[in-house]
C-alpha positions as a Python dict, from the first residue, in 0.01 Angstrom:
ca = {
    (1, 'X'): (0, 0, 0),
    (2, 'X'): (222, 303, 31),
    (3, 'X'): (475, 307, 310),
    (4, 'X'): (499, 685, 335),
    (5, 'X'): (845, 667, 185),
    (6, 'X'): (895, 909, -104),
    (7, 'X'): (992, 774, -444),
    (8, 'X'): (1361, 767, -529),
    (9, 'X'): (1471, 1058, -746),
    (10, 'X'): (1723, 1062, -1028),
    (11, 'X'): (1958, 1260, -802),
    (12, 'X'): (1931, 991, -531),
    (13, 'X'): (2002, 720, -787),
    (14, 'X'): (2304, 901, -934),
    (15, 'X'): (2441, 952, -582),
    (16, 'X'): (2453, 575, -526),
    (17, 'X'): (2821, 471, -545),
    (18, 'X'): (2717, 140, -705),
    (19, 'X'): (2578, 327, -1005),
    (20, 'X'): (2821, 357, -1291),
    (21, 'X'): (2881, 698, -1443),
    (22, 'X'): (2936, 700, -1816),
    (23, 'X'): (3170, 968, -1943),
    (24, 'X'): (3007, 1133, -2239),
    (25, 'X'): (3175, 1325, -2513),
    (26, 'X'): (3055, 1684, -2494),
    (27, 'X'): (3144, 1908, -2786),
    (28, 'X'): (3060, 2260, -2899),
    (29, 'X'): (2819, 2333, -3183),
    (30, 'X'): (3103, 2475, -3392),
    (31, 'X'): (3334, 2169, -3371),
    (32, 'X'): (3429, 2056, -3724),
    (33, 'X'): (3295, 1713, -3820),
    (34, 'X'): (3648, 1582, -3885),
    (35, 'X'): (3746, 1662, -3524),
    (36, 'X'): (3420, 1509, -3403),
    (37, 'X'): (3511, 1181, -3576),
    (38, 'X'): (3861, 1189, -3424),
    (39, 'X'): (3724, 1242, -3073),
    (40, 'X'): (3452, 981, -3107),
    (41, 'X'): (3701, 717, -3221),
    (42, 'X'): (3903, 781, -2904),
    (43, 'X'): (3616, 656, -2686),
    (44, 'X'): (3626, 302, -2547),
    (45, 'X'): (3266, 225, -2643),
    (46, 'X'): (2996, 363, -2869),
    (47, 'X'): (2859, 669, -2699),
    (48, 'X'): (2625, 948, -2781),
    (49, 'X'): (2782, 1287, -2822),
    (50, 'X'): (2615, 1578, -2647),
    (51, 'X'): (2642, 1916, -2812),
    (52, 'X'): (2655, 2227, -2598),
    (53, 'X'): (2629, 2596, -2660),
    (54, 'X'): (2696, 2853, -2388),
    (55, 'X'): (2717, 2576, -2126),
    (56, 'X'): (2377, 2423, -2206),
    (57, 'X'): (2316, 2091, -2383),
    (58, 'X'): (2131, 2173, -2707),
    (59, 'X'): (2148, 1848, -2904),
    (60, 'X'): (2300, 1506, -2952),
    (61, 'X'): (2475, 1303, -3219),
    (62, 'X'): (2476, 924, -3217),
    (63, 'X'): (2727, 702, -3390),
    (64, 'X'): (2449, 621, -3638),
    (65, 'X'): (2389, 992, -3711),
    (66, 'X'): (2758, 1041, -3777),
    (67, 'X'): (2783, 730, -3997),
    (68, 'X'): (2481, 837, -4204),
    (69, 'X'): (2631, 1182, -4252),
    (70, 'X'): (2966, 1042, -4364),
    (71, 'X'): (2800, 786, -4591),
    (72, 'X'): (2606, 1058, -4769),
    (73, 'X'): (2888, 1309, -4806),
    (74, 'X'): (3220, 1134, -4845),
    (75, 'X'): (3357, 979, -5166),
    (76, 'X'): (3482, 662, -5003),
    (77, 'X'): (3400, 300, -4942),
    (78, 'X'): (3141, 418, -4689),
    (79, 'X'): (2889, 466, -4966),
    (80, 'X'): (3010, 272, -5268),
    (81, 'X'): (2703, 48, -5251),
    (82, 'X'): (2486, 357, -5316),
    (83, 'X'): (2662, 451, -5639),
    (84, 'X'): (2515, 344, -5972),
    (85, 'X'): (2693, 70, -6161),
    (86, 'X'): (2914, 201, -6446),
    (87, 'X'): (2682, 68, -6720),
    (88, 'X'): (2385, 258, -6568),
    (89, 'X'): (2555, 600, -6576),
    (90, 'X'): (2303, 745, -6819),
    (91, 'X'): (2000, 646, -6612),
    (92, 'X'): (1877, 894, -6353),
    (93, 'X'): (1637, 852, -6064),
    (94, 'X'): (1694, 485, -5984),
    (95, 'X'): (1928, 544, -5693),
    (96, 'X'): (1768, 853, -5542),
    (97, 'X'): (1723, 784, -5171),
    (98, 'X'): (1699, 1131, -5017),
    (99, 'X'): (1505, 1449, -5080),
    (100, 'X'): (1682, 1751, -5223),
    (101, 'X'): (1656, 1928, -4886),
    (102, 'X'): (1819, 1633, -4707),
    (103, 'X'): (2100, 1618, -4960),
    (104, 'X'): (2164, 1993, -4946),
    (105, 'X'): (2169, 1991, -4566),
    (106, 'X'): (2403, 1693, -4548),
    (107, 'X'): (2641, 1816, -4814),
    (108, 'X'): (2672, 2162, -4661),
    (109, 'X'): (2705, 2039, -4301),
    (110, 'X'): (3046, 2122, -4157),
    (111, 'X'): (3003, 2127, -3780),
    (112, 'X'): (2849, 1929, -3496),
    (113, 'X'): (2571, 2186, -3478),
    (114, 'X'): (2482, 2118, -3841),
    (115, 'X'): (2418, 1745, -3791),
    (116, 'X'): (2297, 1726, -3430),
    (117, 'X'): (1947, 1617, -3335),
    (118, 'X'): (1769, 1882, -3133),
    (119, 'X'): (1482, 1660, -3015),
    (120, 'X'): (1664, 1559, -2699),
    (121, 'X'): (1513, 1322, -2444),
    (122, 'X'): (1639, 1402, -2094),
    (123, 'X'): (1534, 1414, -1732),
    (124, 'X'): (1601, 1642, -1436),
    (125, 'X'): (1779, 1547, -1110),
    (126, 'X'): (1457, 1604, -911),
    (127, 'X'): (1247, 1375, -1135),
    (128, 'X'): (1131, 1045, -987),
    (129, 'X'): (1339, 756, -1120),
    (130, 'X'): (1021, 602, -1261),
    (131, 'X'): (971, 907, -1486),
    (132, 'X'): (1328, 877, -1617),
    (133, 'X'): (1275, 505, -1682),
    (134, 'X'): (958, 574, -1881),
    (135, 'X'): (1142, 845, -2077),
    (136, 'X'): (1405, 589, -2179),
    (137, 'X'): (1153, 319, -2270),
    (138, 'X'): (879, 521, -2444),
    (139, 'X'): (897, 496, -2821),
    (140, 'X'): (1243, 404, -2944),
    (141, 'X'): (1435, 267, -2645),
    (142, 'X'): (1748, 465, -2560),
    (143, 'X'): (2033, 330, -2348),
    (144, 'X'): (2175, 660, -2218),
    (145, 'X'): (1964, 943, -2083),
    (146, 'X'): (2121, 1282, -2009),
    (147, 'X'): (2026, 1436, -1675),
    (148, 'X'): (2011, 1812, -1719),
    (149, 'X'): (1998, 2088, -1459),
    (150, 'X'): (1743, 2368, -1500),
    (151, 'X'): (2004, 2580, -1683),
    (152, 'X'): (2058, 2301, -1938),
    (153, 'X'): (2399, 2197, -1805),
    (154, 'X'): (2479, 1827, -1767),
    (155, 'X'): (2424, 1687, -1416),
    (156, 'X'): (2491, 1324, -1510),
    (157, 'X'): (2368, 1036, -1722),
    (158, 'X'): (2146, 738, -1661),
    (159, 'X'): (2238, 409, -1826),
    (160, 'X'): (1959, 165, -1907),
    (161, 'X'): (2158, -133, -1776),
    (162, 'X'): (2207, 38, -1439),
    (163, 'X'): (1834, 110, -1419),
    (164, 'X'): (1748, -250, -1507),
    (165, 'X'): (1985, -383, -1243),
    (166, 'X'): (1838, -148, -983),
    (167, 'X'): (1480, -244, -1069),
    (168, 'X'): (1566, -614, -1044),
    (169, 'X'): (1744, -583, -709),
    (170, 'X'): (1518, -336, -527),
    (171, 'X'): (1156, -405, -438),
    (172, 'X'): (898, -163, -572),
    (173, 'X'): (835, 141, -354),
    (174, 'X'): (483, 189, -487),
}
C-alpha cells in the first residue's frame, strides 16, 4: 500500500550527511597515460577514473583497464608470462591473444582518451534511488555509479555499500 510519499531521489540520498562521498579522480581526455598512472597511485583506494572533455564526463577507466593496457604495451614484468619461452622463438601463433585491431589500438594509445571506456553507466540527480540501484546491479555489478547533471558534469557518486546500508536500515517506501 502506498503512503502517498514520493520515492527518494538520488539527489535526496546524496544530500544525507550520513552518506559517504567518494572523491573520484577526474582527468582530461588528453592526459598522458604515464601521468594517469602517477595520479591513480596517489589515491588511497582503488577508484575508477572519470574522463572529461569540455566539462562533461565522457568515459571512465578502471584499475583493470589501466593494468590491461600496461600489460599489453610495456616491456616489463607486467607481461613476462605472455612472452614465448626462448626455445619457442621460431614458432608463431601460439601466444596470440588479441586481434590485430586490439594490438594496434593498445600500442598506439598515449592518452586517457585513447583507453577510456565510453559505455558509461550513470544516473541523474532526479532519478529515483531504485533506478540507480538497478543500474548498479544490472549485468556486471559496479560499486561506484557517477551521478551526472543534464550537461554531463559530475553531481556526485553513489557507492554500492552506502546503498546497501540504506536499503537494510530503511523500510521500503513502495
